[in-house]
Short mmCIF file of C-alpha atoms and ligand atoms in Angstrom, two decimals:
data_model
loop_
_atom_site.label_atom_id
_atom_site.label_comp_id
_atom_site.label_asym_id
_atom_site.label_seq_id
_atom_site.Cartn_x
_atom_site.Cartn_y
_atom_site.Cartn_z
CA UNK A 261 -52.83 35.91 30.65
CA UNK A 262 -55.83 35.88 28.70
CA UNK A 263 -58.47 38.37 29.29
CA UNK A 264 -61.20 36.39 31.11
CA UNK A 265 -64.23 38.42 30.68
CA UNK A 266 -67.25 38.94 27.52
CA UNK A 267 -66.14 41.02 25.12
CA UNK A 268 -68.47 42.51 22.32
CA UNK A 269 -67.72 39.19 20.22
CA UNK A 270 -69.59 37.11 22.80
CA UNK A 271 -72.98 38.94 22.65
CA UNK A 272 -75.77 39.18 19.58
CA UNK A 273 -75.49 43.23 19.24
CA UNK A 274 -77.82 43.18 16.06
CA UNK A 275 -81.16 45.66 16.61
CA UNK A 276 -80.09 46.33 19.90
CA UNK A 277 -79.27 49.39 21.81
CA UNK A 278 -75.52 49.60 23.35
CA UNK A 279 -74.85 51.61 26.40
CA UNK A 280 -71.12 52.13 26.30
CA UNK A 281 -68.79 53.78 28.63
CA UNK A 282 -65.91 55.54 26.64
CA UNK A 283 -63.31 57.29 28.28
CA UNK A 284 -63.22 60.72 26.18
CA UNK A 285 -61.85 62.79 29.23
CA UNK A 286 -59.52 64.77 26.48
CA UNK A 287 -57.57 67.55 26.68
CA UNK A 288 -59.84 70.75 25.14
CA UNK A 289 -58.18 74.25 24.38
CA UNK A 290 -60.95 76.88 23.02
CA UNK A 291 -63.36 73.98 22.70
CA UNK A 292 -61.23 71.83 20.24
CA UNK A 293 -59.87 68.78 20.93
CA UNK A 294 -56.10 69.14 21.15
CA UNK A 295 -55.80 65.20 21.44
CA UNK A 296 -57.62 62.72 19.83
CA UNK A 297 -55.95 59.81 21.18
CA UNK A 298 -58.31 58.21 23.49
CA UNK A 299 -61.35 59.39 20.82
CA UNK A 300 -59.45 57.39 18.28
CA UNK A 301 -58.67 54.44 20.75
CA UNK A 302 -62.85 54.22 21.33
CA UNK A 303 -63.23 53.92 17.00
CA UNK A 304 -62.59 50.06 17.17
CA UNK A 305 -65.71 49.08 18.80
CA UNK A 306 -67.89 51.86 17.73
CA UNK A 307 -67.34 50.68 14.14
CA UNK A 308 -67.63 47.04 15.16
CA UNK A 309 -70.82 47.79 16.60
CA UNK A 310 -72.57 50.25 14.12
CA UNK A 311 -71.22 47.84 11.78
CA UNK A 312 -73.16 44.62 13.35
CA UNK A 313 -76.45 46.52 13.56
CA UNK A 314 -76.65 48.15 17.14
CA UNK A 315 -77.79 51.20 17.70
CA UNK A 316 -75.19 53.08 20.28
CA UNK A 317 -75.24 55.40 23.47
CA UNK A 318 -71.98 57.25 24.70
CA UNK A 319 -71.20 58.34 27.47
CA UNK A 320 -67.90 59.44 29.10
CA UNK A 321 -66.44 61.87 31.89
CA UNK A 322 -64.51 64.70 31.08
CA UNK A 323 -62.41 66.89 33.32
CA UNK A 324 -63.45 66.71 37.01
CA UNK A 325 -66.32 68.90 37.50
CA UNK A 326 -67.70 69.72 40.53
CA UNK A 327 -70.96 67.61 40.35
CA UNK A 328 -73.52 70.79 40.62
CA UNK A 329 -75.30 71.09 37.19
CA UNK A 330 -73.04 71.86 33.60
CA UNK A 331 -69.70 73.92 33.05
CA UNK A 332 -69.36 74.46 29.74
CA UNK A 333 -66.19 74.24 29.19
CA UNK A 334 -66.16 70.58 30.11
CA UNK A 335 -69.13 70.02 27.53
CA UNK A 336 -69.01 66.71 25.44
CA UNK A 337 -69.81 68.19 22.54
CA UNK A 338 -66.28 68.82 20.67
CA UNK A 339 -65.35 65.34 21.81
CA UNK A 340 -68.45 63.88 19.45
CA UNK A 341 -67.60 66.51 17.07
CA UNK A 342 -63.91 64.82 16.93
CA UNK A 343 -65.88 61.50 16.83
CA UNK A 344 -67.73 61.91 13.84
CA UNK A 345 -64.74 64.05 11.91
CA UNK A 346 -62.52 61.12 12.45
CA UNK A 347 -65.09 58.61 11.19
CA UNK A 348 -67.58 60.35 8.81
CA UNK A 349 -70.24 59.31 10.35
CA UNK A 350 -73.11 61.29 11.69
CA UNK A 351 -72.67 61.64 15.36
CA UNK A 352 -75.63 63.39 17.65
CA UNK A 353 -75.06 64.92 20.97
CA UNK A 354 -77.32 65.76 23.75
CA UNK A 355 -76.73 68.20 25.92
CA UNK A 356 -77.91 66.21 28.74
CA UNK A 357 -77.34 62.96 30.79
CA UNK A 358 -80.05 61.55 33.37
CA UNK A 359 -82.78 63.72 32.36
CA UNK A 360 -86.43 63.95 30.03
CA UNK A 361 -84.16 65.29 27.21
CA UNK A 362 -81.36 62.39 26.89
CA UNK A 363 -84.08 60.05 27.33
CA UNK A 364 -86.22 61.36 24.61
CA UNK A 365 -82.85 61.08 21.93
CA UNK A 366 -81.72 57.79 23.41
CA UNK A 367 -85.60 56.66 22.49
CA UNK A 368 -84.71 57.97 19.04
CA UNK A 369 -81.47 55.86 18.56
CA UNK A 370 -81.81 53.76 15.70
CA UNK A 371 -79.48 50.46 14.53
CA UNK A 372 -76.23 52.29 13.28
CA UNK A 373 -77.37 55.74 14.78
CA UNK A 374 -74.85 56.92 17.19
CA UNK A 375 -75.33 59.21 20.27
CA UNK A 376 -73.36 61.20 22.27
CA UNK A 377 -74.30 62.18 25.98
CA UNK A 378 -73.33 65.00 28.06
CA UNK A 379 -70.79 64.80 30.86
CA UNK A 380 -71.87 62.14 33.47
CA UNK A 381 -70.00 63.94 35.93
CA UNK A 382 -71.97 66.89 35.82
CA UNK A 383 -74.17 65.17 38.55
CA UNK A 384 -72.09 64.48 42.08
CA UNK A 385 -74.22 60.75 42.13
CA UNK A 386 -72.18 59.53 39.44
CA UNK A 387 -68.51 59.65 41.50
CA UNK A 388 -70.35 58.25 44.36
CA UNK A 389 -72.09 55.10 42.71
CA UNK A 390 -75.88 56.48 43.36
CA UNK A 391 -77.82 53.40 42.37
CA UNK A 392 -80.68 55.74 40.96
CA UNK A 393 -77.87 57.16 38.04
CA UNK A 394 -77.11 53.42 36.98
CA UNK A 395 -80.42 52.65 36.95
CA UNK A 396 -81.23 55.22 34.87
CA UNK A 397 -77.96 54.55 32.74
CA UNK A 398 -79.01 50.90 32.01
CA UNK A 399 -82.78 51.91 31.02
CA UNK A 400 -80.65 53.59 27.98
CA UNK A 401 -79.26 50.00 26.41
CA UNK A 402 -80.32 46.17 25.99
CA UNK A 403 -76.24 45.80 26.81
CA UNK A 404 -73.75 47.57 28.49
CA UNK A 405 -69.97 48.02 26.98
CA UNK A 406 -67.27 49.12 28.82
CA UNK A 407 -64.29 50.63 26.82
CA UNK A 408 -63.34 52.88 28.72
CA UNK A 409 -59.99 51.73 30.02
CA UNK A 410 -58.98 54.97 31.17
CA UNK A 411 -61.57 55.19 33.65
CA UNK A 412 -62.02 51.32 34.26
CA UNK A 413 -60.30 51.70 37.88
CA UNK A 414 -63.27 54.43 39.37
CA UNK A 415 -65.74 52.60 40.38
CA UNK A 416 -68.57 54.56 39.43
CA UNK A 417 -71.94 55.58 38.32
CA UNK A 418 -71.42 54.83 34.58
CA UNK A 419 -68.44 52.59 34.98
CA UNK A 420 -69.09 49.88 37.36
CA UNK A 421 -73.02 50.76 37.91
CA UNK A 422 -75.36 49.44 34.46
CA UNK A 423 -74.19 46.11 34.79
CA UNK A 424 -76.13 45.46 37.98
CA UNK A 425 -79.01 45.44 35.33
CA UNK A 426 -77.94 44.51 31.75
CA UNK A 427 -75.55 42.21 30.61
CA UNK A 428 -71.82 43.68 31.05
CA UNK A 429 -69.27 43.24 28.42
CA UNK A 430 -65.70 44.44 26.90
CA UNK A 431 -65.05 46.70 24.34
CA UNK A 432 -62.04 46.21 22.41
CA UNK A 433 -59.75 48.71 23.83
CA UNK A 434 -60.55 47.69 27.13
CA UNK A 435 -59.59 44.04 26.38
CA UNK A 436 -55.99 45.00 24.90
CA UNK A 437 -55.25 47.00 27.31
CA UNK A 438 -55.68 44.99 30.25
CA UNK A 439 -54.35 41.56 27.90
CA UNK A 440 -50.98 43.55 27.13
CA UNK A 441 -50.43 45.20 30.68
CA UNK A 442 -50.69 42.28 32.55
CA UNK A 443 -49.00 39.81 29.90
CA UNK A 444 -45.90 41.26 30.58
CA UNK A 445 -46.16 40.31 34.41
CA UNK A 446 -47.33 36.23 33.55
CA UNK A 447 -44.33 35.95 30.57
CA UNK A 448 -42.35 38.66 29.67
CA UNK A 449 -39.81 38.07 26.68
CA UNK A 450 -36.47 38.05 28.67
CA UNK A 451 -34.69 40.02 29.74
CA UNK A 452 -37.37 42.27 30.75
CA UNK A 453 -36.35 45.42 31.80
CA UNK A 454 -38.30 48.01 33.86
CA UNK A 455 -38.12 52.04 33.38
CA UNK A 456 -39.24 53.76 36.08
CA UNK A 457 -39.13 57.78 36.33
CA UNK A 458 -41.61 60.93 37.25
CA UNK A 459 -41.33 62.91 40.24
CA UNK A 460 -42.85 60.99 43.50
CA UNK A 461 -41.33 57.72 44.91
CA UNK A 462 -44.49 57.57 47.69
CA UNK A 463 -47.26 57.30 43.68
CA UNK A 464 -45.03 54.60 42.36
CA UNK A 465 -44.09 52.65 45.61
CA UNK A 466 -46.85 49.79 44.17
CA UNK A 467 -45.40 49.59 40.91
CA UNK A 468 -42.51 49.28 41.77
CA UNK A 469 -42.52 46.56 44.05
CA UNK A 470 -44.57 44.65 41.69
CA UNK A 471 -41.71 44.95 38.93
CA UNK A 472 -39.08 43.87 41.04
CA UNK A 473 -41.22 40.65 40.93
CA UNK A 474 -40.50 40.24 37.21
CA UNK A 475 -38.22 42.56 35.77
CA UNK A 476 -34.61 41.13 35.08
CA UNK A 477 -33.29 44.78 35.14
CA UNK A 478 -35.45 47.75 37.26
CA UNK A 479 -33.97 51.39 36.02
CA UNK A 480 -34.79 54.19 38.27
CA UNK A 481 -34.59 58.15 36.96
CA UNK A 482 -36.62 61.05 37.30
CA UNK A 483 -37.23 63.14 40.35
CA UNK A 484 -37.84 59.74 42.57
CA UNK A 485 -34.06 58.88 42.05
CA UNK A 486 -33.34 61.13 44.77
CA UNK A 487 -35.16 59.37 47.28
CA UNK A 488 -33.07 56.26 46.20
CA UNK A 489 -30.05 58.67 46.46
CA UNK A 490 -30.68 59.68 49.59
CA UNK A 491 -31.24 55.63 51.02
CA UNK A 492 -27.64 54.92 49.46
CA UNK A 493 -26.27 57.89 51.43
CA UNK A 494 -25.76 60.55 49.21
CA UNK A 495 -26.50 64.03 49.77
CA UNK A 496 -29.18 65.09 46.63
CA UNK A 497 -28.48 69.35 47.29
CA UNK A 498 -31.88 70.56 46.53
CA UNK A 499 -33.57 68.07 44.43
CA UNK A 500 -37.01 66.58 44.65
CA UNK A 501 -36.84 64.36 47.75
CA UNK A 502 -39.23 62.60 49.87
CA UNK A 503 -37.80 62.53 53.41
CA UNK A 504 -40.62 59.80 54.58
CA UNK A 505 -40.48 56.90 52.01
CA UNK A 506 -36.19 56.85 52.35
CA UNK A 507 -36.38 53.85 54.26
CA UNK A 508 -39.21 52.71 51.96
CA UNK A 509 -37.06 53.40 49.03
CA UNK A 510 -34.01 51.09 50.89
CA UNK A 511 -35.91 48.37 51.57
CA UNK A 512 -36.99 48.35 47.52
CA UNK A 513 -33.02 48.04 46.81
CA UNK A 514 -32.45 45.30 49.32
CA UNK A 515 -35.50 43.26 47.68
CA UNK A 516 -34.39 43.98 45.01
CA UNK A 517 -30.77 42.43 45.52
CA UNK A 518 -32.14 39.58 47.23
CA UNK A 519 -34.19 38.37 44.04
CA UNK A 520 -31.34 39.01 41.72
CA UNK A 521 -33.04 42.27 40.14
CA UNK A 522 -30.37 44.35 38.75
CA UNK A 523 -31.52 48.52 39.49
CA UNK A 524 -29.88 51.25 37.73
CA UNK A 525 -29.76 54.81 39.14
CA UNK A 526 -28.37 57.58 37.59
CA UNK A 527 -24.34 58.01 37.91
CA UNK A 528 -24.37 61.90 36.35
CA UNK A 529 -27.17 64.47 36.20
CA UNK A 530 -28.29 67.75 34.87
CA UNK A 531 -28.71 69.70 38.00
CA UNK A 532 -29.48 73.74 37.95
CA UNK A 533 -29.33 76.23 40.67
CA UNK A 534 -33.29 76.80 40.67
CA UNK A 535 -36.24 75.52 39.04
CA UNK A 536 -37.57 77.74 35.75
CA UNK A 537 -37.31 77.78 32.39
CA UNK A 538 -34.64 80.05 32.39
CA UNK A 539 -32.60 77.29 34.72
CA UNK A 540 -29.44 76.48 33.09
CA UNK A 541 -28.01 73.17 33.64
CA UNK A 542 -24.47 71.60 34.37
CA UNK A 543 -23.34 67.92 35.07
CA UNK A 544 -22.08 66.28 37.93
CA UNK A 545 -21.69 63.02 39.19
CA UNK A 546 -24.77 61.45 41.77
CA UNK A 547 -21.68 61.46 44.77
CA UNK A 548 -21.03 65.21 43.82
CA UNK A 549 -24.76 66.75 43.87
CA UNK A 550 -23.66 70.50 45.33
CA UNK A 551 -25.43 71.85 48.16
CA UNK A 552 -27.24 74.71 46.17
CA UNK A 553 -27.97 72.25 42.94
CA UNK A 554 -31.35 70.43 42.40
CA UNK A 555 -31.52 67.70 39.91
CA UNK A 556 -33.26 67.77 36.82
CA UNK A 557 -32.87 65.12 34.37
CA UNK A 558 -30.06 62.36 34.21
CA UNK A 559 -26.78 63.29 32.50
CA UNK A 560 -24.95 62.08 29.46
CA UNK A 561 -22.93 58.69 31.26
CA UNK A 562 -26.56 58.20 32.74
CA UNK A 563 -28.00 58.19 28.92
CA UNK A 564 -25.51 56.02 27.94
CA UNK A 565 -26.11 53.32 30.74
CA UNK A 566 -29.70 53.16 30.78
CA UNK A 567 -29.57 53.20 27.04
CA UNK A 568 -27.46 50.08 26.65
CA UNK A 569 -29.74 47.79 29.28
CA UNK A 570 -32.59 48.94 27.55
CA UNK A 571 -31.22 47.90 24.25
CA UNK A 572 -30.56 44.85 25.39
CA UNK A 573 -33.78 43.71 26.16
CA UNK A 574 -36.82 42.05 24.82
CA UNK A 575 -39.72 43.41 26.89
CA UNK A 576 -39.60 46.91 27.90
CA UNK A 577 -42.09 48.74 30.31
CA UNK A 578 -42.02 52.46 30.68
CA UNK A 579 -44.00 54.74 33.01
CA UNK A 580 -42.62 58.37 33.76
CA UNK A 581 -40.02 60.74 32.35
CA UNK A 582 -36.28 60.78 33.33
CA UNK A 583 -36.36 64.75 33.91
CA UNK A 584 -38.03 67.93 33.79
CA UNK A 585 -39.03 67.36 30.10
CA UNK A 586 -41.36 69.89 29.78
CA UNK A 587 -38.14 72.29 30.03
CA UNK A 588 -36.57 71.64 26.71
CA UNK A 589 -32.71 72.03 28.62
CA UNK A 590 -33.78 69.02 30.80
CA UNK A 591 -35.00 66.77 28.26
CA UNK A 592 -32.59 65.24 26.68
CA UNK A 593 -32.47 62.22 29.19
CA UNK A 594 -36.06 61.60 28.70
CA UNK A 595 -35.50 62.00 24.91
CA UNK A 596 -32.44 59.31 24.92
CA UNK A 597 -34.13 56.94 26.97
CA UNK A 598 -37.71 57.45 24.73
CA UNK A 599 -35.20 56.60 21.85
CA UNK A 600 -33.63 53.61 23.15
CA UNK A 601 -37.41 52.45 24.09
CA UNK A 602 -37.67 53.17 20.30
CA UNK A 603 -35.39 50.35 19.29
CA UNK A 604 -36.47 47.65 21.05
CA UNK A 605 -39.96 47.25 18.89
CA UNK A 606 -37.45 47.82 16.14
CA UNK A 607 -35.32 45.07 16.86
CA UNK A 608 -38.35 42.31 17.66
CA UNK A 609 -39.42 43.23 21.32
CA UNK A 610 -41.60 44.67 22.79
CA UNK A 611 -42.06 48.31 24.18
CA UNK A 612 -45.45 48.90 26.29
CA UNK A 613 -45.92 52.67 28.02
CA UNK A 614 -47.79 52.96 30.71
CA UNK A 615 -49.99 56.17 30.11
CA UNK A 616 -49.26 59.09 31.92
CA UNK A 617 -46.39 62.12 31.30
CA UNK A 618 -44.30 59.45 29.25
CA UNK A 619 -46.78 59.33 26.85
CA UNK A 620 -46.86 63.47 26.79
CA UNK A 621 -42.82 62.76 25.97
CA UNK A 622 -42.90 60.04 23.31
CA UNK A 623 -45.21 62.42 21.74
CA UNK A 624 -43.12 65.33 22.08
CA UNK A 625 -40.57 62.99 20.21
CA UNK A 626 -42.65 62.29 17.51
CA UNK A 627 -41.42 58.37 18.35
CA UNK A 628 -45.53 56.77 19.41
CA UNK A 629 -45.42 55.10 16.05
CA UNK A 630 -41.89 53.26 16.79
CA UNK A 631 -43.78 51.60 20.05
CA UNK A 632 -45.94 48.37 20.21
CA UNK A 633 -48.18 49.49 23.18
CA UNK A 634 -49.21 53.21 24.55
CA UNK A 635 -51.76 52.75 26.95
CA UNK A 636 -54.44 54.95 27.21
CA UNK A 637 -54.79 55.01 30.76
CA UNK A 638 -52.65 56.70 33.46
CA UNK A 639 -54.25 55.48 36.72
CA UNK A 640 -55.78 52.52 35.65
CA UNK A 641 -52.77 51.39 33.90
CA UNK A 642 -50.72 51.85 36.92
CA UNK A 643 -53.32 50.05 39.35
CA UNK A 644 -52.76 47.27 36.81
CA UNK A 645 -48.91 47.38 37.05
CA UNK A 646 -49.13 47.54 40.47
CA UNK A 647 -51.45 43.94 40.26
CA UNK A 648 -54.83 45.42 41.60
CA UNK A 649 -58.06 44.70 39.77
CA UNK A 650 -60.20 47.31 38.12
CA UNK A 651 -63.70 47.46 39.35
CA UNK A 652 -65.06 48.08 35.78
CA UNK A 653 -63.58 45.46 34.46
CA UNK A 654 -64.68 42.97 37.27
CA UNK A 655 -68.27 44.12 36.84
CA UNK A 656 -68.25 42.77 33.46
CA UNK A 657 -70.24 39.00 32.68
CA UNK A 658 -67.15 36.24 33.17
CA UNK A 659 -66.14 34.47 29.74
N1 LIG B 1799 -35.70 65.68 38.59
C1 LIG B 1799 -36.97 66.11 38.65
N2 LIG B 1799 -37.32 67.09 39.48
C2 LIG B 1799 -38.59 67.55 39.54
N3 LIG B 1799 -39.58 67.06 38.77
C3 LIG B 1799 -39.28 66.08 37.91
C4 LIG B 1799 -37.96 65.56 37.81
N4 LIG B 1799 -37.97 64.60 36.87
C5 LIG B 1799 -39.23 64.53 36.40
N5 LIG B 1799 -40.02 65.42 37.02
C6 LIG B 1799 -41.42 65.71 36.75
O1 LIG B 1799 -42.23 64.58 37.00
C7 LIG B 1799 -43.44 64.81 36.35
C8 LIG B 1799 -44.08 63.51 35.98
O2 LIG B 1799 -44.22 62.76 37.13
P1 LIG B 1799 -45.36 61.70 37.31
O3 LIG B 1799 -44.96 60.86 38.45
O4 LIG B 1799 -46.67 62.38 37.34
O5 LIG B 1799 -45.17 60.90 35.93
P2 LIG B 1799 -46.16 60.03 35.09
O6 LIG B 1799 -46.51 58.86 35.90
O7 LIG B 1799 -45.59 59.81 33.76
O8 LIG B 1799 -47.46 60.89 34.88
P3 LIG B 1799 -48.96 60.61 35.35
O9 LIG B 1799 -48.99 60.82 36.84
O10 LIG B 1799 -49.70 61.65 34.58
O11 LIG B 1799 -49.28 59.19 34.96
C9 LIG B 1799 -43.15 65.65 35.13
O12 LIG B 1799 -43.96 66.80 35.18
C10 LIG B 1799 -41.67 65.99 35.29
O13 LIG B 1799 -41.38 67.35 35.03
O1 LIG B 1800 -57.52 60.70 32.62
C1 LIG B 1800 -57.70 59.71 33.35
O2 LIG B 1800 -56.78 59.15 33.98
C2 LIG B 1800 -59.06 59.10 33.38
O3 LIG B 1800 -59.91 59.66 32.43
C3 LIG B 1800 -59.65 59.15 34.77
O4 LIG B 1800 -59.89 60.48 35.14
P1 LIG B 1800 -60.04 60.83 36.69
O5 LIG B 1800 -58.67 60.67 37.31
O6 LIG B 1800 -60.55 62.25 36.76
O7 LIG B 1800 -61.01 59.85 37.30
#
């Protein structure tokens, strides 16, 4: 599907002033950036811009502060700091958003000067749309850019809000993101084959159901197998379970028979008798879960299975790790299914990742280079699985 919405390439940026909506809401230990992923992700457009003569205005979230003035430790600043290592050039930051101050250095922005703004959460109106913050936000730029794919599904203040008043376009990011996430919904390279995993059935339930719409193959692991455990009629000891959605969950594998979608669940898993770090794990088979076990990660004839359907294919989606992964004794299942993903961009697929704790694993791995799409989002990438729109992105000025 093509992206139907302006993009940067469809507007005349030269000598004007960009607004642009980044998400930069990035992990921070001792104010340094401990990744730059998503500051990287935003370098495309920044560079396109500053390099066709616009003079640009940033502005992101970061964290989820409480709305009642600054925290410091959710500060902007070592995010533009990251900015302008990774690109050499001179990035300014103001320590403010709405007020006299940002004003006064937006008024100073120059073609190819680039600015950094403080937190636009820092003020409660921005969650809750106030039309006075967009307002404001849009006096900043002749043209609003939205990159900020991340964030693209909040419609809010600085998201959805300048482009009642300036003309709304794409960033680059933005555009690949939504292109490659919901390509593989209008025509997937068959067979197509859908990983599933992460703790919670009842946070996937949409996703799911929209991949048993197009996947050839739908592979369940992770905590939520459980729930499909417990809809087949197996006991699941102590694992993660979600007594509610077990009817929801048996209704997904009857759909899912009746259109021909093959699901895979795990046959063996790692199970422990308590949940720590010190937990030691032993195998059994899904029909053999003891009373006193709890699950935590899929076992070795598990790895094998899911390894061989996803070799197989020549789309793969992934969203959410096949164990406790954190643990390093429950994640090998994550790790063999992350390196099966691995082979499929290797052999001529295509591997997209939907965002999220997956993305924490194929780093973990060391295996993000060996993919062909990690999306940047976790929310918005799943509202886009799941076939919603993003209110950021429908704001934007139609192709
Ligand atoms: N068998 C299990 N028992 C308990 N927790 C599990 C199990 N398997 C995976 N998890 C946990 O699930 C969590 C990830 O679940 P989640 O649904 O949030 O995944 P995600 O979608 O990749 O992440 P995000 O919500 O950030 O997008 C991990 O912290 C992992 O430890
Ligand atoms: O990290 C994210 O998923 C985005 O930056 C959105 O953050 P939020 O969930 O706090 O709105």
């Amino acid at each position: 599907m093509a992206f139907t919405k302006k993009t940067v390439r469809d507007v005349d940026v030269e000598g004007k002033r960009i607004l642009m909506r980044v998400d930069f809401n990035v992990p921070l230990k001792d104010g340094v950036v401990t990744d730059d992923t998503r500051v990287r992700a935003a370098i495309p457009t920044i560079k396109y811009l500053k390099e066709h003569g616009a003079g640009i205005v940033l502005m992101s979230h970061l964290g989820r502060p409480k709305g009642d003035g600054p925290e410091p430790e959710l500060s902007l600043r070592p995010a533009a700091e990251k900015l302008a290592e990774l690109t050499g050039y001179d990035v300014k930051f103001v320590d403010d958003t709405y007020g006299e101050k940002a004003a006064e250095a937006v008024a100073a922005v120059k073609p190819g000067d680039i600015l950094v703004l403080e937190n636009v959460r820092f003020d409660k109106r921005e969650k809750k749309n106030d039309p006075e913050i967009a307002k404001r936000l849009a006096s900043y730029g002749d043209i609003f850019v939205l990159d900020a794919f991340g964030t693209a599904h909040r419609a809010q203040g600085s998201v959805v809000g300048p482009a009642a008043y300036i003309p709304a376009v794409a960033g680059f990011l933005l555009e690949k993101e939504v292109d490659t996430l919901t390509s593989i919904f209008a025509e997937p390279e068959r067979p197509f084959v859908a990983i599933v995993g992460g703790s919670k059935v009842s946070s996937k339930i949409g996703v799911l159901d929209h991949l048993i719409d197009s996947a050839d193959t739908l592979i369940i692991g992770g905590g939520m197998a459980y729930t499909f455990f417990l809809a087949q009629g197996h006991t699941v000891g102590t694992s993660l379970k979600e007594e509610d959605w077990v009817e929801r969950a048996g209704e997904m594998l009857k759909k899912a028979e009746a259109k021909g979608v093959k699901v895979l669940l795990p046959v063996d898993n790692v199970v422990a008798d308590h949940f720590g770090e010190d937990a030691k794990g032993e195998v059994v088979s899904s029909d053999d879960i003891p009373d006193d076990r709890m699950g935590m990660d899929i076992g070795p004839k598990t790895e094998q299975l899911f390894g061989d359907a996803i070799k197989g294919a020549k789309t793969v989606f992934w969203n959410g790790p096949m164990g406790v992964f954190e643990m390093d004794q429950f994640a090998h299942g994550t790790e063999a299914v992350a390196r099966a993903v691995a082979e499929v961009k290797a052999n001529g697929g295509t591997s997209i990742i939907g965002g999220g704790d997956s993305v924490a694993a194929i780093n973990k791995f060391d295996l993000a280079d060996k993919m062909s799409w990690i999306s940047t989002g976790g929310g918005a990438s799943m509202e886009l699985v799941e076939g919603k729109a993003l209110p950021g992105v429908e704001a934007l000025l139609d192709a």
